[in-house]
């Protein structure tokens, strides 16, 4: 089918970018160079960056505007040279020390100067903290002291701060961080990123569930047998030992990405498509997850760590990892949700590093038909109807249903209907950060995590972290690097093939 012929009717919510100065702290770092700046450039190319906008990179690295632009010439995706030059004219760089008030005075002067250049109206400021989270409580108070977080009226022009995880490391530290941040910022000014929410498939869950009539009636314990959510990575921890040793996989993937995917699949329908209506439902859902049991935790939650296999090093051999480290690089869990919709439906979640391949997906397995008229084929012999929402590497969706195989004999089996986003977009793929940056610059918090959701998710996982500290509890199961994870995970369910 020709690209474009898939769609019947196509409506867009109107997006009108506002003039904005995006200030990136940590501008010379990996995240800014690999993800943020290419994403902003793509927004510019798609005319989703207001013409009066500017980007100011701040970091300790010794660049100036000219050398920073030069650096970007090497990393931005090739496109029309004129377009690239026009974009680079909007880029500026300020070298500074995050703890030094003088740096913020200079930043303030720069923002004022840019605001006077060509903007017809006052510019909004969006501060993106692409720095280690340990610097949040250095940068935010300094911004505040320099008067850069002050809004004239509520939100006009706005001052937003975007932050990357981690937001604390347990209930108490998250609460403390939250209290501190709220001394300087209102909740509507804080944009906590979970980049999984910017992925096409994850965003599409809302349309799938709430813009179609056919799924919602069967989206419950009467028709669904189980839900499996997987985020498997082929890579190990690379050069992130310093961070990962003190985080571990539960904090790195479960408390945020996995729980966000779960809440998108399982939440009730919000009353409207608005940031707070959606986040209210997510919060209700996370609060309805049954707490993990204090006893026999290992029967519902398995932790593992990759061990050397073939050419692949084990976690303990990675640079910067302690020889006897017990940090988990794999977690599998069975969760239950105590509400009418999900009573008794198990949600199986697994995520790990150095697994067989990179695969993230949400698989919903439906119950068998109550009775088969196609005897001797019994209902339980049929491949269950399964809806798979593929998050990556391919983004798309497939539905497997029972169907007759062509031919004179009566044969039936599972038939897969399938689409993928790259095909729909003519091979182009969209980075999660494009959507998230656009939303941050539009002032739309729908895809950002609210403080009470962070608190609820830590309430769920902090008891697990505490239990793991007890040497009597829960063995750390080693699994060969490049495998499907520890065999202990199979105690929870028969997982889909990786
Ligand atoms: C990050 C984690 O949030 O997500 C990383 O800190 C992980 O450890 C990454 O590798 C996975 O993101 P993606 O988009 O590659 O699945």
XYZ file of C-alpha atoms and ligand atoms in Angstrom:
514
model
C 0.000 0.000 0.000
C 1.326 3.451 -0.877
C 2.467 5.404 2.127
C -0.421 7.635 3.196
C -3.133 5.295 1.965
C -3.355 3.747 5.394
C -5.149 6.704 6.865
C -8.851 7.422 6.585
C -9.402 10.861 8.006
C -6.590 12.470 9.874
C -6.989 15.131 12.512
C -4.256 17.049 14.259
C -4.531 18.978 17.459
C -3.278 22.444 16.578
C 0.148 23.256 17.942
C 1.259 26.876 18.116
C 4.792 27.163 19.405
C 5.471 30.126 21.626
C 8.676 32.182 21.545
C 10.950 30.584 24.038
C 14.530 30.610 25.246
C 15.610 27.087 25.982
C 18.570 27.053 28.366
C 20.360 23.715 28.524
C 22.561 23.109 31.547
C 25.050 20.353 30.786
C 25.063 21.452 27.137
C 28.431 19.871 26.365
C 27.378 16.494 27.804
C 26.268 13.332 26.135
C 22.516 13.748 26.547
C 22.523 17.270 25.127
C 24.688 16.415 22.147
C 23.179 13.036 21.258
C 19.517 13.635 22.037
C 18.448 17.153 22.956
C 20.116 19.325 20.342
C 19.295 16.985 17.425
C 15.686 16.872 18.698
C 15.459 20.692 18.820
C 16.975 20.898 15.372
C 14.309 18.525 14.073
C 11.617 20.677 15.665
C 13.144 23.673 13.905
C 13.104 21.823 10.571
C 9.466 20.882 11.091
C 8.664 24.538 11.873
C 7.702 23.642 15.407
C 10.186 26.001 16.990
C 8.908 29.566 17.092
C 10.982 31.829 14.827
C 11.921 34.118 17.722
C 13.239 31.310 19.908
C 16.838 30.864 21.049
C 18.820 28.060 22.616
C 21.478 28.827 25.186
C 23.899 26.076 26.135
C 25.544 26.346 29.567
C 28.302 24.130 30.879
C 31.681 24.191 32.543
C 33.419 23.197 29.323
C 35.516 25.873 27.731
C 33.525 26.607 24.566
C 32.284 29.925 23.301
C 29.335 30.468 20.974
C 31.455 30.081 17.829
C 33.162 26.847 18.910
C 29.931 25.400 20.270
C 28.217 26.051 16.927
C 31.155 24.373 15.241
C 30.766 21.330 17.470
C 27.085 21.113 16.575
C 27.823 21.251 12.863
C 29.484 17.873 13.375
C 26.680 16.233 15.346
C 23.437 17.506 13.849
C 21.770 15.376 11.205
C 22.703 16.470 7.687
C 20.051 18.596 6.052
C 19.866 21.697 3.923
C 23.057 23.725 4.717
C 21.053 26.954 4.761
C 18.628 25.481 7.246
C 21.460 24.332 9.473
C 23.062 27.782 9.370
C 19.756 29.437 10.222
C 19.378 27.085 13.171
C 22.927 27.643 14.402
C 22.269 31.390 14.469
C 19.740 30.673 17.237
C 22.364 28.821 19.335
C 24.476 30.512 22.016
C 26.897 29.271 24.616
C 27.822 30.490 28.082
C 30.644 28.934 30.036
C 29.987 28.939 33.736
C 30.254 27.288 37.081
C 26.949 25.860 38.370
C 27.603 27.026 41.910
C 28.784 30.542 41.075
C 26.207 33.396 41.316
C 28.244 35.354 38.739
C 27.441 32.706 36.086
C 23.725 33.246 36.704
C 24.115 37.008 36.547
C 25.733 36.592 33.137
C 22.996 34.196 32.088
C 20.354 36.712 33.164
C 22.065 39.433 31.121
C 22.251 37.119 28.100
C 18.563 36.216 28.353
C 17.636 39.868 28.568
C 19.780 40.706 25.548
C 18.213 37.887 23.485
C 14.749 38.949 24.553
C 15.340 42.383 23.054
C 16.636 41.094 19.714
C 13.604 40.236 17.658
C 10.789 39.028 19.862
C 7.489 40.822 19.548
C 6.388 39.535 22.953
C 8.140 38.532 26.183
C 9.988 35.251 25.854
C 9.245 32.207 27.976
C 12.233 30.550 29.592
C 12.585 26.773 29.702
C 15.574 25.553 31.718
C 16.607 22.012 30.891
C 18.787 20.363 33.533
C 20.752 17.816 31.522
C 23.177 17.459 34.427
C 23.604 14.828 37.140
C 20.617 15.069 39.465
C 22.989 15.891 42.325
C 23.251 19.374 40.764
C 19.508 20.131 40.771
C 19.635 21.644 44.213
C 22.593 23.760 43.216
C 21.168 25.071 39.950
C 17.550 25.706 40.926
C 18.310 27.856 44.014
C 20.856 29.832 41.978
C 18.334 30.442 39.195
C 15.866 31.569 41.790
C 18.362 33.875 43.531
C 19.175 35.485 40.179
C 15.447 36.155 39.685
C 15.285 33.895 36.641
C 12.390 31.753 37.901
C 10.133 34.694 38.622
C 6.999 35.000 36.502
C 5.298 38.392 36.157
C 1.842 36.865 36.367
C 0.983 33.163 36.809
C 2.702 31.547 33.848
C 3.114 34.626 31.614
C 5.819 34.616 30.507
C 6.557 31.240 32.025
C 9.646 29.891 33.715
C 9.771 26.096 33.427
C 12.424 23.678 34.625
C 12.810 20.295 32.940
C 14.582 17.523 34.836
C 15.795 14.066 34.097
C 15.461 11.199 36.518
C 16.397 10.017 39.113
C 13.966 11.855 41.345
C 15.293 10.563 44.631
C 16.388 7.043 45.471
C 13.594 6.052 47.853
C 10.508 7.536 49.493
C 12.384 9.742 51.959
C 14.949 11.196 49.550
C 12.305 11.830 46.857
C 10.188 13.651 49.414
C 13.134 15.740 50.507
C 14.028 16.673 46.914
C 10.422 17.533 46.252
C 10.141 19.780 49.294
C 13.337 21.588 48.367
C 12.306 22.123 44.737
C 8.934 23.443 45.805
C 10.659 26.162 47.809
C 11.618 27.706 44.463
C 9.112 26.357 41.965
C 5.413 25.652 41.733
C 4.464 22.165 40.583
C 3.192 23.546 37.272
C 6.728 24.846 36.584
C 8.394 21.438 37.076
C 8.679 19.102 34.089
C 9.980 15.689 35.181
C 10.909 13.693 32.147
C 10.306 10.018 31.572
C 11.459 9.629 27.996
C 9.389 6.447 27.549
C 6.296 8.644 27.505
C 7.599 10.331 24.356
C 7.793 7.055 22.430
C 5.178 6.721 19.672
C 3.761 3.406 20.850
C 3.435 4.527 24.436
C 1.616 7.707 23.403
C -0.613 5.676 21.115
C -1.962 3.640 24.043
C -4.321 6.501 24.854
C -5.704 6.683 21.291
C -5.960 2.923 21.040
C -7.899 2.641 24.264
C -9.962 5.806 24.283
C -10.521 6.752 20.640
C -11.798 3.290 19.599
C -14.927 1.496 20.686
C -13.622 -2.024 20.138
C -10.943 -2.382 22.796
C -12.331 -0.768 25.921
C -15.257 -3.233 26.426
C -12.804 -6.147 26.595
C -10.062 -4.293 28.494
C -10.690 -5.948 31.847
C -10.528 -9.083 33.950
C -13.426 -10.713 32.074
C -11.442 -10.930 28.843
C -7.770 -10.428 29.631
C -5.729 -13.335 30.973
C -2.462 -11.509 31.566
C -0.358 -8.517 30.595
C 3.393 -8.738 30.030
C 5.615 -5.671 29.863
C 9.200 -6.153 28.756
C 12.079 -3.694 28.438
C 15.080 -5.788 27.488
C 18.412 -4.327 26.507
C 21.283 -5.965 24.730
C 23.811 -3.472 26.027
C 25.408 -3.711 29.446
C 26.067 -0.705 31.627
C 28.812 0.694 29.412
C 30.625 3.522 31.165
C 27.850 4.222 33.623
C 29.124 2.038 36.472
C 29.337 5.020 38.822
C 25.630 5.705 38.462
C 24.415 2.149 38.034
C 26.252 0.702 41.045
C 24.268 2.947 43.349
C 21.031 2.810 41.356
C 20.438 -0.772 40.177
C 17.768 -1.792 37.744
C 14.765 -1.379 39.996
C 15.486 2.320 40.369
C 16.767 2.739 36.834
C 13.867 1.196 34.909
C 11.047 -0.036 37.163
C 10.239 2.944 39.336
C 9.799 5.058 36.197
C 9.595 3.620 32.658
C 8.015 0.272 33.560
C 5.482 1.783 35.923
C 4.563 4.509 33.434
C 3.902 1.925 30.722
C 1.850 -0.112 33.158
C -0.233 2.872 34.180
C -0.926 3.875 30.564
C -2.233 0.359 29.858
C -4.198 -0.087 33.039
C -5.538 3.315 34.126
C -9.210 4.235 33.896
C -10.431 6.602 31.197
C -9.767 10.213 32.155
C -12.662 12.658 31.907
C -10.774 14.723 29.356
C -7.475 14.840 27.498
C -5.701 17.145 29.881
C -2.501 16.851 31.867
C -4.108 16.628 35.261
C -7.040 14.430 34.268
C -4.619 11.877 32.822
C -2.184 12.081 35.696
C -5.002 11.766 38.255
C -5.941 8.425 36.687
C -2.346 7.231 36.649
C -1.979 8.098 40.287
C -5.154 6.177 41.185
C -3.845 3.185 39.282
C -0.417 3.170 40.930
C -2.058 3.475 44.317
C -4.227 0.443 43.504
C -1.212 -1.806 42.863
C -1.053 -4.354 45.647
C 2.022 -3.768 47.851
C 4.706 -6.425 47.539
C 4.502 -9.070 50.270
C 6.965 -8.801 53.160
C 7.368 -12.568 53.248
C 8.478 -14.732 50.335
C 9.155 -11.695 48.194
C 11.123 -13.881 45.782
C 7.900 -15.631 44.738
C 6.714 -12.446 43.004
C 9.924 -10.548 42.361
C 13.156 -11.951 40.958
C 16.426 -10.065 40.781
C 19.394 -11.053 38.697
C 22.825 -9.955 37.579
C 24.604 -10.807 34.345
C 27.644 -13.051 34.510
C 30.416 -13.500 31.962
C 29.493 -15.711 29.025
C 31.426 -16.263 25.799
C 33.134 -12.996 24.871
C 30.848 -10.954 27.070
C 32.082 -9.674 30.401
C 29.970 -10.141 33.481
C 28.661 -7.153 35.416
C 31.307 -7.576 38.114
C 34.037 -7.367 35.497
C 32.773 -4.069 34.081
C 35.027 -1.081 34.701
C 34.115 0.675 37.932
C 32.019 -2.168 39.356
C 32.991 -3.666 42.730
C 34.222 -7.248 42.522
C 31.542 -8.478 44.903
C 28.783 -6.130 43.743
C 25.225 -7.264 44.418
C 23.616 -4.572 42.262
C 20.786 -6.048 40.212
C 20.860 -5.729 36.426
C 17.612 -7.648 35.909
C 14.234 -7.572 37.628
C 11.086 -9.538 36.904
C 7.934 -9.011 38.903
C 4.330 -10.076 39.152
C 1.984 -7.257 40.073
C -1.681 -7.333 40.934
C -4.043 -4.399 40.811
C -6.775 -4.234 43.388
C -9.693 -2.710 41.556
C -12.796 -3.979 39.723
C -11.267 -3.803 36.279
C -8.133 -5.813 37.031
C -9.058 -8.080 39.897
C -6.999 -11.279 39.486
C -5.211 -10.305 36.235
C -1.456 -10.721 36.672
C 0.807 -8.045 35.232
C 4.269 -9.449 34.580
C 7.064 -6.924 34.200
C 10.677 -7.692 33.316
C 13.610 -5.554 32.423
C 17.291 -6.238 32.211
C 20.660 -5.367 30.778
C 22.824 -7.615 28.616
C 19.963 -9.773 27.486
C 19.620 -11.660 24.240
C 18.330 -8.679 22.312
C 16.843 -5.220 22.563
C 13.104 -5.500 22.809
C 10.485 -3.427 24.566
C 6.865 -4.345 24.270
C 3.545 -4.601 26.033
C 1.716 -7.846 25.316
C -1.910 -8.337 26.267
C -3.062 -11.945 26.189
C -6.790 -12.483 26.033
C -8.700 -15.390 27.557
C -9.718 -18.398 25.489
C -13.252 -18.571 24.094
C -15.550 -20.231 26.657
C -16.394 -23.126 24.321
C -15.069 -24.325 20.984
C -17.528 -25.465 18.324
C -14.568 -26.576 16.174
C -14.153 -29.932 17.900
C -11.871 -31.744 18.283
C -9.943 -28.468 18.504
C -10.500 -27.374 22.061
C -10.646 -23.768 23.196
C -7.483 -24.210 25.248
C -5.627 -25.577 22.189
C -6.096 -22.348 20.252
C -3.371 -19.693 20.254
C -4.776 -17.013 22.543
C -5.722 -13.712 20.945
C -2.828 -11.401 21.701
C -2.328 -7.700 21.211
C 1.302 -6.621 21.188
C 2.264 -2.978 21.412
C 5.865 -2.874 20.211
C 7.828 -0.040 21.750
C 11.261 -0.805 20.276
C 13.315 -1.446 18.282
C 10.302 -1.578 15.970
C 7.472 0.731 16.937
C 4.088 -0.627 16.040
C 1.302 -2.957 16.949
C 0.199 -6.473 16.110
C -2.932 -8.401 16.864
C -2.932 -12.160 16.642
C -6.349 -13.742 16.209
C -7.629 -17.169 15.277
C -8.332 -17.476 11.553
C -8.915 -20.101 8.933
C -5.886 -20.963 6.885
C -6.520 -20.782 3.134
C -7.235 -24.127 1.469
C -9.931 -26.777 1.190
C -9.167 -28.366 4.552
C -10.395 -26.774 7.743
C -7.252 -25.613 9.427
C -6.996 -22.691 11.742
C -4.299 -20.954 13.663
C -3.117 -17.648 15.026
C -2.972 -14.994 12.301
C -1.013 -11.813 12.927
C -2.217 -8.386 11.746
C 0.531 -5.859 11.941
C 1.567 -2.260 11.368
C 4.713 -0.380 12.119
C 5.232 3.323 12.538
C 8.385 3.628 10.452
C 6.426 2.382 7.433
C 3.605 4.820 8.141
C 6.093 7.666 8.356
C 7.849 6.720 5.125
C 10.877 5.343 6.985
C 11.330 8.387 9.197
C 11.432 7.847 12.941
C 10.748 10.417 15.603
C 12.845 10.716 18.721
C 10.952 10.674 22.007
C 12.793 13.863 22.967
C 11.261 15.815 20.086
C 7.789 15.386 21.439
C 8.837 15.976 25.039
C 10.813 19.124 24.272
C 7.983 20.457 22.177
C 5.536 19.854 25.015
C 7.846 21.463 27.560
C 8.084 24.512 25.302
C 4.305 24.515 24.807
C 3.678 24.296 28.527
C 1.888 20.939 28.299
C 2.641 18.669 31.273
C 0.616 15.645 30.110
C 3.676 13.519 29.361
C 5.631 14.640 32.422
C 5.525 13.045 35.833
C 3.733 14.786 38.642
C 5.199 14.871 42.124
C 2.455 12.728 43.729
C 3.024 10.012 41.116
C 6.722 9.922 41.950
C 5.819 9.609 45.631
C 3.346 6.782 44.963
C 5.848 4.866 42.871
C 8.507 5.112 45.566
C 5.957 3.942 48.144
C 5.581 0.796 46.072
C 9.270 0.061 45.554
C 10.988 1.372 48.693
C 9.920 -1.696 50.772
C 11.521 -3.892 48.101
C 14.799 -1.988 48.298
C 14.688 -2.336 52.085
C 13.929 -6.040 51.914
C 16.838 -6.594 49.540
C 19.215 -5.145 52.093
C 18.459 -8.109 54.300
C 20.897 -10.899 53.316
C 18.286 -13.520 54.223
C 15.935 -12.240 51.555
C 15.817 -12.967 47.858
C 18.833 -14.469 46.172
C 20.554 -12.495 43.457
C 20.365 -14.886 40.520
C 23.206 -14.808 38.033
C 22.346 -15.136 34.340
C 24.682 -15.553 31.407
C 25.291 -12.297 29.518
C 23.401 -12.482 26.225
C 20.699 -14.820 27.585
C 17.001 -14.287 28.377
C 17.663 -13.585 32.037
C 17.771 -15.734 35.171
C 15.874 -18.987 35.047
C 14.204 -17.972 38.311
C 12.081 -15.484 36.322
C 10.349 -18.466 34.734
C 8.801 -19.258 38.104
C 6.595 -16.193 37.589
C 5.158 -16.997 34.169
C 5.890 -18.458 30.788
C 7.353 -15.318 29.214
C 7.129 -14.424 25.581
C 10.230 -15.238 23.591
C 12.884 -12.513 23.677
C 17.338 5.181 30.792
C 18.113 4.290 31.712
O 16.382 5.897 31.505
O 16.699 4.382 29.803
C 19.116 3.471 30.933
O 18.799 5.073 32.672
C 18.433 2.714 29.824
O 19.800 2.564 31.786
C 17.578 3.639 28.997
O 19.445 2.115 29.022
C 16.746 2.860 28.005
O 16.147 3.765 27.128
P 15.782 3.311 25.670
O 15.015 4.445 25.114
O 17.054 3.014 24.957
O 14.956 2.069 25.851
